[in-house]
Amino acid sequence: GGGYLEVDISRNLITSGAANSLLKLWEASPDLRVLKLFNNQLGDAIGDYFRQLFRLCPEIEEIHLSHNHLTERGAETIVTAAVANLAPAR
């Protein structure tokens, strides 16, 4: 394990274009539990990267994504990735 347990990069101007940087952060933080990305500029394109998040950080418990530019399509992509890649809560 290692890396961060909680990451708060909320209230910035982060767009889906930052996905590769987020991926590097997730790769370095396999024990990540809480990810705060609210109040940014993330769009539906970020959804596919969450599949990687769930594989790299299987113990993730909270993801805060309110106040971004996600539509129903992006939200569905994220939830589908979570169901496919995360174990049920114990």
PDB file of C-alpha atoms in Angstrom:
ATOM      1  CA  GLY A   1       0.000   0.000   0.000  1.00  0.00           C
ATOM      2  CA  GLY A   2       0.936   3.571   0.381  1.00  0.00           C
ATOM      3  CA  GLY A   3       0.147   7.016  -0.892  1.00  0.00           C
ATOM      4  CA  TYR A   4      -2.731   9.068   0.364  1.00  0.00           C
ATOM      5  CA  LEU A   5      -5.805   7.906   2.266  1.00  0.00           C
ATOM      6  CA  GLU A   6      -7.752  11.090   1.492  1.00  0.00           C
ATOM      7  CA  VAL A   7      -7.331  13.513  -1.392  1.00  0.00           C
ATOM      8  CA  ASP A   8      -9.173  16.838  -1.514  1.00  0.00           C
ATOM      9  CA  ILE A   9      -8.760  18.706  -4.763  1.00  0.00           C
ATOM     10  CA  SER A  10     -12.202  20.252  -4.637  1.00  0.00           C
ATOM     11  CA  ARG A  11     -13.003  23.863  -5.501  1.00  0.00           C
ATOM     12  CA  ASN A  12     -10.568  24.124  -8.406  1.00  0.00           C
ATOM     13  CA  LEU A  13     -10.946  24.398 -12.148  1.00  0.00           C
ATOM     14  CA  ILE A  14     -10.011  20.782 -12.852  1.00  0.00           C
ATOM     15  CA  THR A  15     -11.390  19.496 -16.140  1.00  0.00           C
ATOM     16  CA  SER A  16     -11.560  16.034 -17.626  1.00  0.00           C
ATOM     17  CA  GLY A  17      -8.325  16.959 -19.403  1.00  0.00           C
ATOM     18  CA  ALA A  18      -6.551  16.379 -16.086  1.00  0.00           C
ATOM     19  CA  ALA A  19      -7.525  12.705 -16.127  1.00  0.00           C
ATOM     20  CA  ASN A  20      -3.990  11.450 -16.751  1.00  0.00           C
ATOM     21  CA  SER A  21      -2.704  13.420 -13.759  1.00  0.00           C
ATOM     22  CA  LEU A  22      -5.494  11.990 -11.613  1.00  0.00           C
ATOM     23  CA  LEU A  23      -4.602   8.513 -12.841  1.00  0.00           C
ATOM     24  CA  LYS A  24      -0.991   8.985 -11.666  1.00  0.00           C
ATOM     25  CA  LEU A  25      -2.260  10.091  -8.249  1.00  0.00           C
ATOM     26  CA  TRP A  26      -4.480   7.005  -8.005  1.00  0.00           C
ATOM     27  CA  GLU A  27      -1.640   4.708  -9.076  1.00  0.00           C
ATOM     28  CA  ALA A  28       0.499   6.126  -6.256  1.00  0.00           C
ATOM     29  CA  SER A  29      -2.305   5.797  -3.662  1.00  0.00           C
ATOM     30  CA  PRO A  30      -3.666   2.236  -3.651  1.00  0.00           C
ATOM     31  CA  ASP A  31      -5.023   2.719  -0.112  1.00  0.00           C
ATOM     32  CA  LEU A  32      -7.106   5.771  -1.080  1.00  0.00           C
ATOM     33  CA  ARG A  33     -10.398   5.876   0.835  1.00  0.00           C
ATOM     34  CA  VAL A  34     -11.823   9.383   0.197  1.00  0.00           C
ATOM     35  CA  LEU A  35     -11.636  11.400  -3.027  1.00  0.00           C
ATOM     36  CA  LYS A  36     -13.062  14.916  -3.054  1.00  0.00           C
ATOM     37  CA  LEU A  37     -13.466  16.367  -6.523  1.00  0.00           C
ATOM     38  CA  PHE A  38     -16.541  18.551  -5.983  1.00  0.00           C
ATOM     39  CA  ASN A  39     -16.812  22.090  -7.380  1.00  0.00           C
ATOM     40  CA  ASN A  40     -14.622  21.515 -10.419  1.00  0.00           C
ATOM     41  CA  GLN A  41     -15.234  21.431 -14.172  1.00  0.00           C
ATOM     42  CA  LEU A  42     -15.267  17.658 -14.693  1.00  0.00           C
ATOM     43  CA  GLY A  43     -17.395  16.373 -17.556  1.00  0.00           C
ATOM     44  CA  ASP A  44     -18.579  12.994 -18.759  1.00  0.00           C
ATOM     45  CA  ALA A  45     -15.176  12.172 -20.281  1.00  0.00           C
ATOM     46  CA  ILE A  46     -13.816  11.568 -16.754  1.00  0.00           C
ATOM     47  CA  GLY A  47     -16.223   8.665 -16.292  1.00  0.00           C
ATOM     48  CA  ASP A  48     -14.067   6.089 -18.054  1.00  0.00           C
ATOM     49  CA  TYR A  49     -11.129   6.913 -15.781  1.00  0.00           C
ATOM     50  CA  PHE A  50     -13.119   5.842 -12.750  1.00  0.00           C
ATOM     51  CA  ARG A  51     -12.890   2.248 -13.957  1.00  0.00           C
ATOM     52  CA  GLN A  52      -9.141   2.605 -13.382  1.00  0.00           C
ATOM     53  CA  LEU A  53      -9.707   4.284 -10.006  1.00  0.00           C
ATOM     54  CA  PHE A  54     -11.782   1.360  -8.798  1.00  0.00           C
ATOM     55  CA  ARG A  55      -9.178  -1.155  -9.969  1.00  0.00           C
ATOM     56  CA  LEU A  56      -6.223   0.766  -8.525  1.00  0.00           C
ATOM     57  CA  CYS A  57      -7.916   1.789  -5.256  1.00  0.00           C
ATOM     58  CA  PRO A  58     -10.236  -1.084  -4.327  1.00  0.00           C
ATOM     59  CA  GLU A  59     -10.798   0.225  -0.793  1.00  0.00           C
ATOM     60  CA  ILE A  60     -12.287   3.557  -1.935  1.00  0.00           C
ATOM     61  CA  GLU A  61     -15.250   4.449   0.271  1.00  0.00           C
ATOM     62  CA  GLU A  62     -16.254   7.983  -0.720  1.00  0.00           C
ATOM     63  CA  ILE A  63     -16.141   9.985  -3.933  1.00  0.00           C
ATOM     64  CA  HIS A  64     -17.484  13.532  -3.861  1.00  0.00           C
ATOM     65  CA  LEU A  65     -18.414  14.788  -7.334  1.00  0.00           C
ATOM     66  CA  SER A  66     -21.183  17.341  -6.859  1.00  0.00           C
ATOM     67  CA  HIS A  67     -21.064  20.654  -8.696  1.00  0.00           C
ATOM     68  CA  ASN A  68     -19.257  19.434 -11.803  1.00  0.00           C
ATOM     69  CA  HIS A  69     -20.482  19.086 -15.389  1.00  0.00           C
ATOM     70  CA  LEU A  70     -21.449  15.421 -15.254  1.00  0.00           C
ATOM     71  CA  THR A  71     -24.642  14.395 -16.990  1.00  0.00           C
ATOM     72  CA  GLU A  72     -26.689  11.267 -16.436  1.00  0.00           C
ATOM     73  CA  ARG A  73     -24.428   9.489 -18.959  1.00  0.00           C
ATOM     74  CA  GLY A  74     -21.263  10.285 -16.992  1.00  0.00           C
ATOM     75  CA  ALA A  75     -22.849   9.329 -13.691  1.00  0.00           C
ATOM     76  CA  GLU A  76     -24.038   6.035 -15.166  1.00  0.00           C
ATOM     77  CA  THR A  77     -20.521   5.277 -16.440  1.00  0.00           C
ATOM     78  CA  ILE A  78     -19.067   5.842 -12.971  1.00  0.00           C
ATOM     79  CA  VAL A  79     -21.705   3.773 -11.162  1.00  0.00           C
ATOM     80  CA  THR A  80     -21.400   0.921 -13.678  1.00  0.00           C
ATOM     81  CA  ALA A  81     -17.617   0.912 -13.203  1.00  0.00           C
ATOM     82  CA  ALA A  82     -18.039   0.824  -9.423  1.00  0.00           C
ATOM     83  CA  VAL A  83     -20.445  -2.114  -9.557  1.00  0.00           C
ATOM     84  CA  ALA A  84     -18.148  -4.029 -11.915  1.00  0.00           C
ATOM     85  CA  ASN A  85     -14.894  -3.396 -10.048  1.00  0.00           C
ATOM     86  CA  LEU A  86     -15.585  -2.951  -6.336  1.00  0.00           C
ATOM     87  CA  ALA A  87     -16.382  -5.649  -3.839  1.00  0.00           C
ATOM     88  CA  PRO A  88     -19.633  -5.264  -1.893  1.00  0.00           C
ATOM     89  CA  ALA A  89     -19.321  -3.471   1.441  1.00  0.00           C
ATOM     90  CA  ARG A  90     -18.535  -5.769   4.313  1.00  0.00           C
TER      91      ARG A  90
END
